[in-house]
Amino acid sequence: MSNPVIEAPPTAAAVTWQEGEVLARRASARHKRKRLALLVAGWAAMLGIWQVAAYYLPFGTLPNPLEVGAEMWDIVAGGALVSDLFASIAKTAVGFAVAGAIGAPVGYLMGRYNYWKAFFHDGVTVAGTIPALTYAVLSLIIFGLSDLGPVLAVALVSTPYVALNVAEGIRGVDQSLVKMSQAFGRSPRQIRREVFVPTIVPYVFAAIRMSFAVAWKVEALTEVFGGTNGVGFQIRNEYQLFNITGVIAWMGLFIVFMLLVERLVLRKLEQRVLAWRPDERAVQ
Amino acid sequence: MAVLTVKDLCKTFGAGTARSNRVLDHISFDVRGQTFVSIVGPSGCGKSTLLNIISGVEDHTSGHISVTGDSGSPARLGYVFQDPRLLPWRSVRKNMLYVQDSADEAAGTRVDRYLDMVGLSKHGDFFPGQLSGGMQQRVGIARAFAVEPDLLIMDEPFSHLDAITARGLRAQLQEIWSHSKKTVVFVTHDVVEAVELSDRIIVLQPGGKIFEDIEIDLPRPRRQSDPAVATLQAEVLARLENMKALTPTVASAV
């Protein structure tokens, strides 16, 4: 006598787990191709709208993508890219370093001790809500025409991000791991290195990602007003020469570089450092 | 030689206040080296407090307690917690090395030996997140044994696992213990588990007194299916029912 309830449906039994694995892999490859196609379509649409707008707008107001592309190539070939783009990168990097050197210890104190949290909290929050433009102007007033203006602007914009994220990270530390370490007689230095630092690393990455975009904008903006070199400085030059193609070309190079940093450097670094996290492993 | 000596130990929370609460009441016992001792009792009998005092996390109110290490050096303690407590960002092997003394050159081989004993020699480079709960707890056990402790403290290490996994781990723990003969203080509320694992069971009763101190003299390895083990488990359980009769508040609470 057969019992229909416990009979497995024939299709379910037909797929072994190995076959399931293959199917899953195929599905994920299909998914990848689909995503790539959408990415290409997105870029094509953007360039298409630009092309159409350039065609209909009065002559000289908006150059078409091809003209801008040629100008970008000229800049790269002429060597200006190296001197100016790298000058901007250097200033942003130094600003970031300053933000890290100040923001990380402040965040550590805020996350670790309630007294220090009370001391810093409002100040850091206020500093984080002040518009980036204010920092740019302030830096210019303080340093005038110099490389230090953009550095200070970047530092001022990024420090609150770093501090708040590090504080959040410290508060996320698993106390049971701290107790375990103490039970096994680990020193405070070992506990800092093996428990605290790895806990806050993901938060620091989040801070860098969030403040990176803002920091670049502020850096370029400060250079527009008071730079002696850099991408912002070049944009102002082209503007004064009324060369709109040049302005957009510099902007384009800037965007390309940002995308490269985000996609190739930050994301790869994150995947490597956070390989222990299940969701990061799934990405690899 | 006694590794752990507890003499007239008392612990009162909020001593001298209206809400003073005595959780340990003149407790005395010795634990000889190379024995496996379980501390059993219902919740609220002071098991955790006793454990915290042994490990130095908490102070005691009066009495005396000492843990003796080899050749007069400070005693080395090993811990297995209820949850594995592994660093998720370090591999299994690095987790075990983390609690070793960095100057100890033999640590690496010892870690490998204990990993092998818990059947995880192939998983040394895995991250804890890639292992099942039972495997993680095995790493926790291997980690504690690998520090070669004078006293190994285990705080209900199997209470968070499902029954089948817990049974497998108990068998493995017996085997490792038979090889290493570390002195173990094992806290549990599960009498059946205590009989299977221990040389001796100290039963605490609510109010923090020792209710009974039972020697378990059964050959090893012990299996739950062994009738001798089952008989003794039933006998110990029956004796504990007397305790409930002694303390009607508990009986009515259960």
Tab-separated table of C-alpha atoms in Angstrom, chain B residues 11-23:
chain	number	residue	atom	x	y	z
B	11	LYS	CA	30.353	34.914	49.815
B	12	THR	CA	27.712	37.423	50.761
B	13	PHE	CA	26.433	39.996	48.333
B	14	GLY	CA	25.583	43.336	49.911
B	15	ALA	CA	27.013	42.276	53.293
B	16	GLY	CA	25.789	44.373	56.223
B	17	THR	CA	22.800	45.770	54.344
B	18	ALA	CA	19.160	44.853	54.645
B	19	ARG	CA	19.340	43.038	51.341
B	20	SER	CA	22.421	41.011	52.191
B	21	ASN	CA	22.353	37.715	50.361
B	22	ARG	CA	24.601	34.798	51.255
B	23	VAL	CA	25.260	32.671	48.185
